[in-house]
């Protein structure tokens, strides 16, 4: 028996930020990053909050938020006597706020604090998921947290907030959306509901990511990619992810590569690994992964007369999309030296196999499989 819960109320489209004006008499704890302050983006929140509210702005968020920042935020949240949390920013701000909410419950007994997530990038889908990724900077490890207690009660998807996102970040985050959708679709926990969400997200990415990349002011493309990010987030919140994210969480931290970019470089190689599926390898029949990838190819209108050709068509389409948005396709192109790869490869393989996302991969990997993928990624 599967249980599906989609708890967040979604406010979508141009003008969605106006929802904030409906809150009254709250002590509002705003989690964001320094860029949101410097750019003035934070004013889009402040200006819409009613004068009956009091605000505290916690803006110490950095990319891949470390445990120390989350701890600092929990202390500030408690001292302010918060009764509404608003996170505005990319995945790092939302993930940090989710972790703060979780630890405020566990450490301070602060349950039932309403939480609003406002993404300013179209990538993580964090506004509708039970996942948060927190980093240990000393160990160069990312820890995925999973708890329904972190789910936002509301998500505001306003495309005007992503108009100014630079093209390279649009590409990185857009490829993250695609990876979420594909991994959810082939996950061993996939079902009809997650499939429907993932299918729509994939179609939107292929149709609108190149447009959003080329012209940030294309509001239709921005809105479609924002929606795709949310749809893919819902899909993987139901079905979870796979080895792609299992490796990316570890390798991205060690190589200092942006999460979406790391996922994109991995994606063709993980598909190839999962589709090369023989009896005795995993939890499902030997052809399931290849068949599912071929289904994706058909959904995207690609040539897929049989599973093997469908997989090949999908991989080629992904590579073509990467070229359209000027994504690097190898670790070498990402600036990783071979000596660093040799130094890190064993610990990356070990960490990837322990990552919770890997548990739902359609093929059960061994350490040598991860090492082989890393070698192919270096100079493909």
GROMACS .gro file of C-alpha atoms in nm:
model
  380
    1UNK     CA    1   0.000   0.000   0.000
    2UNK     CA    2   0.130   0.344  -0.096
    3UNK     CA    3   0.039   0.663   0.088
    4UNK     CA    4   0.049   0.989  -0.108
    5UNK     CA    5   0.035   1.326   0.067
    6UNK     CA    6   0.065   1.657  -0.116
    7UNK     CA    7   0.042   1.899   0.172
    8UNK     CA    8   0.153   2.234   0.031
    9UNK     CA    9  -0.098   2.488  -0.098
   10UNK     CA   10   0.042   2.626  -0.424
   11UNK     CA   11   0.006   2.990  -0.527
   12UNK     CA   12   0.115   3.008  -0.891
   13UNK     CA   13   0.165   3.257  -1.171
   14UNK     CA   14   0.237   3.628  -1.199
   15UNK     CA   15   0.127   3.813  -0.887
   16UNK     CA   16   0.141   3.505  -0.665
   17UNK     CA   17   0.357   3.696  -0.415
   18UNK     CA   18   0.049   3.898  -0.318
   19UNK     CA   19  -0.058   3.599  -0.107
   20UNK     CA   20   0.182   3.727   0.162
   21UNK     CA   21  -0.037   4.032   0.228
   22UNK     CA   22  -0.304   3.807   0.379
   23UNK     CA   23  -0.096   3.718   0.687
   24UNK     CA   24  -0.161   3.924   1.001
   25UNK     CA   25  -0.014   3.960   1.351
   26UNK     CA   26   0.276   3.719   1.300
   27UNK     CA   27   0.636   3.714   1.412
   28UNK     CA   28   0.788   3.635   1.075
   29UNK     CA   29   1.129   3.465   1.055
   30UNK     CA   30   1.264   3.516   0.702
   31UNK     CA   31   1.540   3.281   0.584
   32UNK     CA   32   1.739   3.400   0.285
   33UNK     CA   33   2.090   3.461   0.153
   34UNK     CA   34   2.304   3.778   0.127
   35UNK     CA   35   2.233   3.818  -0.246
   36UNK     CA   36   1.860   3.853  -0.178
   37UNK     CA   37   1.942   4.144   0.056
   38UNK     CA   38   2.201   4.308  -0.173
   39UNK     CA   39   1.982   4.279  -0.484
   40UNK     CA   40   1.675   4.415  -0.306
   41UNK     CA   41   1.479   4.098  -0.383
   42UNK     CA   42   1.394   4.068  -0.013
   43UNK     CA   43   1.182   4.384  -0.049
   44UNK     CA   44   0.934   4.180  -0.253
   45UNK     CA   45   0.857   3.999   0.072
   46UNK     CA   46   0.883   4.289   0.315
   47UNK     CA   47   0.670   4.523   0.104
   48UNK     CA   48   0.386   4.270   0.090
   49UNK     CA   49   0.375   4.186   0.461
   50UNK     CA   50   0.109   4.370   0.660
   51UNK     CA   51   0.230   4.626   0.914
   52UNK     CA   52   0.080   4.415   1.196
   53UNK     CA   53   0.364   4.164   1.149
   54UNK     CA   54   0.715   4.179   1.294
   55UNK     CA   55   1.010   4.049   1.092
   56UNK     CA   56   1.350   3.897   1.164
   57UNK     CA   57   1.574   3.842   0.861
   58UNK     CA   58   1.822   3.556   0.887
   59UNK     CA   59   2.047   3.603   0.583
   60UNK     CA   60   2.353   3.390   0.667
   61UNK     CA   61   2.266   3.121   0.412
   62UNK     CA   62   2.547   3.001   0.188
   63UNK     CA   63   2.544   2.741  -0.091
   64UNK     CA   64   2.527   2.385   0.044
   65UNK     CA   65   2.429   2.515   0.390
   66UNK     CA   66   2.643   2.365   0.666
   67UNK     CA   67   2.520   2.224   0.994
   68UNK     CA   68   2.661   2.526   1.182
   69UNK     CA   69   2.439   2.771   0.991
   70UNK     CA   70   2.132   2.557   1.057
   71UNK     CA   71   2.216   2.551   1.430
   72UNK     CA   72   2.259   2.928   1.433
   73UNK     CA   73   1.923   2.966   1.262
   74UNK     CA   74   1.745   2.741   1.510
   75UNK     CA   75   1.878   2.951   1.798
   76UNK     CA   76   1.767   3.276   1.632
   77UNK     CA   77   1.426   3.128   1.545
   78UNK     CA   78   1.371   3.032   1.908
   79UNK     CA   79   1.492   3.363   2.052
   80UNK     CA   80   1.261   3.558   1.819
   81UNK     CA   81   0.964   3.346   1.929
   82UNK     CA   82   0.880   3.280   1.564
   83UNK     CA   83   0.527   3.187   1.458
   84UNK     CA   84   0.571   3.206   1.077
   85UNK     CA   85   0.873   3.098   0.870
   86UNK     CA   86   0.926   3.232   0.518
   87UNK     CA   87   1.215   3.101   0.308
   88UNK     CA   88   1.298   3.292  -0.009
   89UNK     CA   89   1.585   3.197  -0.237
   90UNK     CA   90   1.727   2.897  -0.412
   91UNK     CA   91   1.742   2.542  -0.284
   92UNK     CA   92   2.000   2.630  -0.020
   93UNK     CA   93   1.775   2.883   0.157
   94UNK     CA   94   1.471   2.656   0.145
   95UNK     CA   95   1.666   2.346   0.252
   96UNK     CA   96   1.822   2.535   0.543
   97UNK     CA   97   1.482   2.666   0.655
   98UNK     CA   98   1.337   2.316   0.638
   99UNK     CA   99   1.618   2.182   0.856
  100UNK     CA  100   1.569   2.470   1.100
  101UNK     CA  101   1.199   2.392   1.125
  102UNK     CA  102   1.275   2.024   1.188
  103UNK     CA  103   1.535   2.089   1.458
  104UNK     CA  104   1.320   2.358   1.619
  105UNK     CA  105   1.057   2.088   1.667
  106UNK     CA  106   1.303   1.834   1.805
  107UNK     CA  107   1.518   2.063   2.020
  108UNK     CA  108   1.283   2.347   2.116
  109UNK     CA  109   0.948   2.169   2.105
  110UNK     CA  110   0.826   2.427   1.851
  111UNK     CA  111   0.570   2.237   1.648
  112UNK     CA  112   0.310   2.371   1.407
  113UNK     CA  113   0.499   2.681   1.289
  114UNK     CA  114   0.351   2.767   0.947
  115UNK     CA  115   0.617   2.758   0.675
  116UNK     CA  116   0.606   2.931   0.335
  117UNK     CA  117   0.865   2.848   0.069
  118UNK     CA  118   0.931   3.093  -0.215
  119UNK     CA  119   1.181   2.957  -0.471
  120UNK     CA  120   1.382   3.205  -0.678
  121UNK     CA  121   1.535   2.937  -0.900
  122UNK     CA  122   1.360   2.669  -1.104
  123UNK     CA  123   1.544   2.357  -1.001
  124UNK     CA  124   1.528   2.188  -0.665
  125UNK     CA  125   1.153   2.151  -0.614
  126UNK     CA  126   1.239   2.185  -0.246
  127UNK     CA  127   0.921   2.384  -0.184
  128UNK     CA  128   0.710   2.066  -0.209
  129UNK     CA  129   0.941   1.793  -0.078
  130UNK     CA  130   1.024   1.621   0.248
  131UNK     CA  131   1.396   1.633   0.161
  132UNK     CA  132   1.667   1.873   0.275
  133UNK     CA  133   2.039   1.849   0.200
  134UNK     CA  134   2.277   1.981   0.468
  135UNK     CA  135   2.656   1.980   0.442
  136UNK     CA  136   2.940   1.891   0.674
  137UNK     CA  137   3.213   2.119   0.539
  138UNK     CA  138   3.492   1.952   0.737
  139UNK     CA  139   3.416   1.608   0.595
  140UNK     CA  140   3.308   1.734   0.249
  141UNK     CA  141   2.984   1.535   0.278
  142UNK     CA  142   2.623   1.626   0.205
  143UNK     CA  143   2.358   1.468   0.429
  144UNK     CA  144   2.007   1.424   0.288
  145UNK     CA  145   1.745   1.468   0.561
  146UNK     CA  146   1.403   1.313   0.502
  147UNK     CA  147   1.100   1.402   0.713
  148UNK     CA  148   0.742   1.507   0.641
  149UNK     CA  149   0.777   1.749   0.933
  150UNK     CA  150   0.986   1.971   0.702
  151UNK     CA  151   0.719   2.011   0.435
  152UNK     CA  152   0.615   2.372   0.373
  153UNK     CA  153   0.245   2.447   0.422
  154UNK     CA  154   0.252   2.689   0.129
  155UNK     CA  155   0.466   2.740  -0.180
  156UNK     CA  156   0.461   3.056  -0.387
  157UNK     CA  157   0.563   3.008  -0.751
  158UNK     CA  158   0.594   3.352  -0.906
  159UNK     CA  159   0.782   3.355  -1.239
  160UNK     CA  160   0.879   3.720  -1.195
  161UNK     CA  161   1.119   3.610  -0.920
  162UNK     CA  162   1.331   3.408  -1.164
  163UNK     CA  163   1.358   3.659  -1.449
  164UNK     CA  164   1.699   3.780  -1.332
  165UNK     CA  165   1.854   3.434  -1.280
  166UNK     CA  166   2.176   3.416  -1.491
  167UNK     CA  167   2.177   3.182  -1.789
  168UNK     CA  168   2.431   2.937  -1.643
  169UNK     CA  169   2.227   2.897  -1.325
  170UNK     CA  170   1.913   2.855  -1.538
  171UNK     CA  171   2.093   2.570  -1.716
  172UNK     CA  172   2.224   2.406  -1.398
  173UNK     CA  173   1.890   2.419  -1.217
  174UNK     CA  174   1.695   2.317  -1.527
  175UNK     CA  175   1.904   2.003  -1.568
  176UNK     CA  176   1.843   1.930  -1.199
  177UNK     CA  177   1.468   1.936  -1.276
  178UNK     CA  178   1.517   1.688  -1.558
  179UNK     CA  179   1.725   1.458  -1.338
  180UNK     CA  180   1.459   1.464  -1.065
  181UNK     CA  181   1.189   1.370  -1.314
  182UNK     CA  182   1.385   1.091  -1.485
  183UNK     CA  183   1.503   0.936  -1.159
  184UNK     CA  184   1.152   0.946  -1.013
  185UNK     CA  185   1.015   0.778  -1.327
  186UNK     CA  186   1.256   0.483  -1.309
  187UNK     CA  187   1.260   0.456  -0.927
  188UNK     CA  188   1.153   0.123  -0.781
  189UNK     CA  189   0.892   0.323  -0.583
  190UNK     CA  190   0.738   0.487  -0.890
  191UNK     CA  191   0.361   0.467  -0.930
  192UNK     CA  192   0.094   0.610  -1.161
  193UNK     CA  193   0.076   0.941  -0.973
  194UNK     CA  194   0.452   1.004  -0.966
  195UNK     CA  195   0.473   0.896  -1.331
  196UNK     CA  196   0.216   1.155  -1.438
  197UNK     CA  197   0.400   1.433  -1.255
  198UNK     CA  198   0.740   1.326  -1.389
  199UNK     CA  199   0.616   1.292  -1.748
  200UNK     CA  200   0.481   1.648  -1.755
  201UNK     CA  201   0.797   1.786  -1.595
  202UNK     CA  202   1.019   1.618  -1.857
  203UNK     CA  203   0.810   1.753  -2.146
  204UNK     CA  204   0.824   2.105  -2.004
  205UNK     CA  205   1.203   2.095  -1.957
  206UNK     CA  206   1.274   1.988  -2.314
  207UNK     CA  207   1.030   2.246  -2.449
  208UNK     CA  208   1.113   2.547  -2.234
  209UNK     CA  209   1.463   2.520  -2.082
  210UNK     CA  210   1.639   2.634  -2.402
  211UNK     CA  211   1.401   2.931  -2.424
  212UNK     CA  212   1.451   3.030  -2.058
  213UNK     CA  213   1.826   2.998  -2.106
  214UNK     CA  214   1.837   3.218  -2.416
  215UNK     CA  215   1.600   3.488  -2.286
  216UNK     CA  216   1.551   3.531  -1.912
  217UNK     CA  217   1.268   3.776  -1.978
  218UNK     CA  218   1.063   3.511  -2.158
  219UNK     CA  219   0.801   3.493  -1.883
  220UNK     CA  220   0.615   3.203  -2.040
  221UNK     CA  221   0.932   2.991  -2.043
  222UNK     CA  222   1.019   3.102  -1.690
  223UNK     CA  223   0.673   3.010  -1.563
  224UNK     CA  224   0.679   2.671  -1.737
  225UNK     CA  225   1.021   2.587  -1.590
  226UNK     CA  226   0.907   2.702  -1.245
  227UNK     CA  227   0.608   2.469  -1.275
  228UNK     CA  228   0.828   2.187  -1.406
  229UNK     CA  229   1.053   2.219  -1.102
  230UNK     CA  230   0.753   2.188  -0.871
  231UNK     CA  231   0.608   1.893  -1.063
  232UNK     CA  232   0.941   1.706  -1.055
  233UNK     CA  233   0.970   1.782  -0.684
  234UNK     CA  234   0.628   1.629  -0.623
  235UNK     CA  235   0.726   1.325  -0.831
  236UNK     CA  236   1.044   1.248  -0.641
  237UNK     CA  237   0.882   1.326  -0.307
  238UNK     CA  238   0.655   1.029  -0.385
  239UNK     CA  239   0.901   0.797  -0.562
  240UNK     CA  240   1.239   0.919  -0.431
  241UNK     CA  241   1.544   0.936  -0.658
  242UNK     CA  242   1.836   0.710  -0.747
  243UNK     CA  243   2.208   0.661  -0.800
  244UNK     CA  244   2.244   0.985  -0.997
  245UNK     CA  245   2.169   1.187  -0.685
  246UNK     CA  246   2.349   0.936  -0.464
  247UNK     CA  247   2.674   1.010  -0.648
  248UNK     CA  248   2.601   1.381  -0.698
  249UNK     CA  249   2.556   1.450  -0.328
  250UNK     CA  250   2.905   1.319  -0.253
  251UNK     CA  251   3.094   1.412  -0.569
  252UNK     CA  252   2.946   1.761  -0.586
  253UNK     CA  253   3.071   1.836  -0.236
  254UNK     CA  254   3.419   1.697  -0.297
  255UNK     CA  255   3.470   1.854  -0.640
  256UNK     CA  256   3.292   2.183  -0.553
  257UNK     CA  257   3.058   2.149  -0.853
  258UNK     CA  258   2.706   2.296  -0.845
  259UNK     CA  259   2.446   2.030  -0.772
  260UNK     CA  260   2.248   2.063  -1.095
  261UNK     CA  261   2.564   2.063  -1.305
  262UNK     CA  262   2.692   1.754  -1.124
  263UNK     CA  263   2.364   1.577  -1.192
  264UNK     CA  264   2.374   1.675  -1.558
  265UNK     CA  265   2.725   1.537  -1.614
  266UNK     CA  266   2.623   1.213  -1.442
  267UNK     CA  267   2.288   1.161  -1.613
  268UNK     CA  268   2.385   0.991  -1.943
  269UNK     CA  269   2.626   0.756  -1.763
  270UNK     CA  270   2.378   0.657  -1.493
  271UNK     CA  271   2.111   0.590  -1.756
  272UNK     CA  272   2.357   0.374  -1.947
  273UNK     CA  273   2.445   0.183  -1.628
  274UNK     CA  274   2.085   0.128  -1.520
  275UNK     CA  275   1.972   0.019  -1.866
  276UNK     CA  276   2.251  -0.240  -1.895
  277UNK     CA  277   2.053  -0.459  -1.659
  278UNK     CA  278   2.098  -0.835  -1.642
  279UNK     CA  279   1.932  -1.106  -1.431
  280UNK     CA  280   2.041  -1.117  -1.069
  281UNK     CA  281   2.153  -0.753  -1.051
  282UNK     CA  282   1.867  -0.604  -0.856
  283UNK     CA  283   1.522  -0.593  -0.711
  284UNK     CA  284   1.329  -0.595  -1.039
  285UNK     CA  285   1.329  -0.793  -1.362
  286UNK     CA  286   1.626  -0.748  -1.591
  287UNK     CA  287   1.458  -0.527  -1.852
  288UNK     CA  288   1.260  -0.288  -1.633
  289UNK     CA  289   1.500   0.007  -1.633
  290UNK     CA  290   1.565  -0.005  -2.008
  291UNK     CA  291   1.191  -0.032  -2.075
  292UNK     CA  292   1.118   0.267  -1.853
  293UNK     CA  293   1.384   0.480  -2.023
  294UNK     CA  294   1.243   0.379  -2.362
  295UNK     CA  295   0.899   0.491  -2.239
  296UNK     CA  296   1.050   0.832  -2.159
  297UNK     CA  297   1.189   0.846  -2.512
  298UNK     CA  298   0.841   0.781  -2.652
  299UNK     CA  299   0.688   1.043  -2.422
  300UNK     CA  300   0.936   1.295  -2.563
  301UNK     CA  301   0.857   1.194  -2.922
  302UNK     CA  302   1.194   1.027  -2.981
  303UNK     CA  303   1.260   0.715  -3.185
  304UNK     CA  304   1.212   0.406  -2.967
  305UNK     CA  305   1.112   0.098  -3.170
  306UNK     CA  306   1.258  -0.119  -2.893
  307UNK     CA  307   1.410  -0.066  -2.549
  308UNK     CA  308   1.775  -0.051  -2.654
  309UNK     CA  309   1.719   0.210  -2.924
  310UNK     CA  310   1.489   0.406  -2.692
  311UNK     CA  311   1.763   0.429  -2.429
  312UNK     CA  312   2.009   0.541  -2.695
  313UNK     CA  313   1.766   0.806  -2.825
  314UNK     CA  314   1.709   0.940  -2.473
  315UNK     CA  315   2.080   0.970  -2.398
  316UNK     CA  316   2.140   1.152  -2.726
  317UNK     CA  317   1.849   1.390  -2.660
  318UNK     CA  318   1.989   1.473  -2.316
  319UNK     CA  319   2.333   1.543  -2.463
  320UNK     CA  320   2.178   1.765  -2.727
  321UNK     CA  321   1.988   1.958  -2.459
  322UNK     CA  322   2.311   2.001  -2.264
  323UNK     CA  323   2.475   2.150  -2.573
  324UNK     CA  324   2.183   2.388  -2.626
  325UNK     CA  325   2.242   2.534  -2.279
  326UNK     CA  326   2.623   2.517  -2.294
  327UNK     CA  327   2.662   2.262  -2.017
  328UNK     CA  328   2.995   2.084  -1.963
  329UNK     CA  329   2.969   1.713  -2.034
  330UNK     CA  330   3.276   1.580  -1.853
  331UNK     CA  331   3.442   1.624  -1.516
  332UNK     CA  332   3.749   1.756  -1.697
  333UNK     CA  333   3.536   2.033  -1.850
  334UNK     CA  334   3.414   2.113  -1.497
  335UNK     CA  335   3.774   2.178  -1.392
  336UNK     CA  336   3.839   1.850  -1.210
  337UNK     CA  337   4.201   1.734  -1.237
  338UNK     CA  338   4.271   1.364  -1.278
  339UNK     CA  339   4.482   1.361  -0.959
  340UNK     CA  340   4.184   1.489  -0.759
  341UNK     CA  341   3.958   1.225  -0.913
  342UNK     CA  342   4.204   0.952  -0.818
  343UNK     CA  343   4.223   1.089  -0.464
  344UNK     CA  344   3.847   1.113  -0.414
  345UNK     CA  345   3.701   0.827  -0.619
  346UNK     CA  346   3.701   0.558  -0.346
  347UNK     CA  347   3.535   0.782  -0.086
  348UNK     CA  348   3.280   0.902  -0.344
  349UNK     CA  349   3.186   0.543  -0.424
  350UNK     CA  350   3.153   0.458  -0.055
  351UNK     CA  351   2.938   0.763   0.015
  352UNK     CA  352   2.717   0.711  -0.290
  353UNK     CA  353   2.630   0.356  -0.185
  354UNK     CA  354   2.529   0.481   0.160
  355UNK     CA  355   2.317   0.770   0.028
  356UNK     CA  356   1.944   0.718   0.084
  357UNK     CA  357   1.862   0.817  -0.273
  358UNK     CA  358   2.055   0.516  -0.404
  359UNK     CA  359   1.815   0.281  -0.221
  360UNK     CA  360   1.545   0.334  -0.486
  361UNK     CA  361   1.771   0.305  -0.791
  362UNK     CA  362   1.638   0.046  -1.040
  363UNK     CA  363   1.970  -0.139  -1.043
  364UNK     CA  364   2.165  -0.216  -0.726
  365UNK     CA  365   2.517  -0.076  -0.775
  366UNK     CA  366   2.846  -0.198  -0.633
  367UNK     CA  367   3.146   0.021  -0.556
  368UNK     CA  368   3.319  -0.082  -0.877
  369UNK     CA  369   3.013   0.033  -1.076
  370UNK     CA  370   3.039   0.382  -0.926
  371UNK     CA  371   3.413   0.391  -0.996
  372UNK     CA  372   3.347   0.295  -1.357
  373UNK     CA  373   3.088   0.573  -1.392
  374UNK     CA  374   3.332   0.828  -1.246
  375UNK     CA  375   3.604   0.723  -1.489
  376UNK     CA  376   3.366   0.756  -1.785
  377UNK     CA  377   3.254   1.097  -1.661
  378UNK     CA  378   3.608   1.232  -1.650
  379UNK     CA  379   3.666   1.234  -2.025
  380UNK     CA  380   3.380   1.081  -2.218
   0.00000   0.00000   0.00000
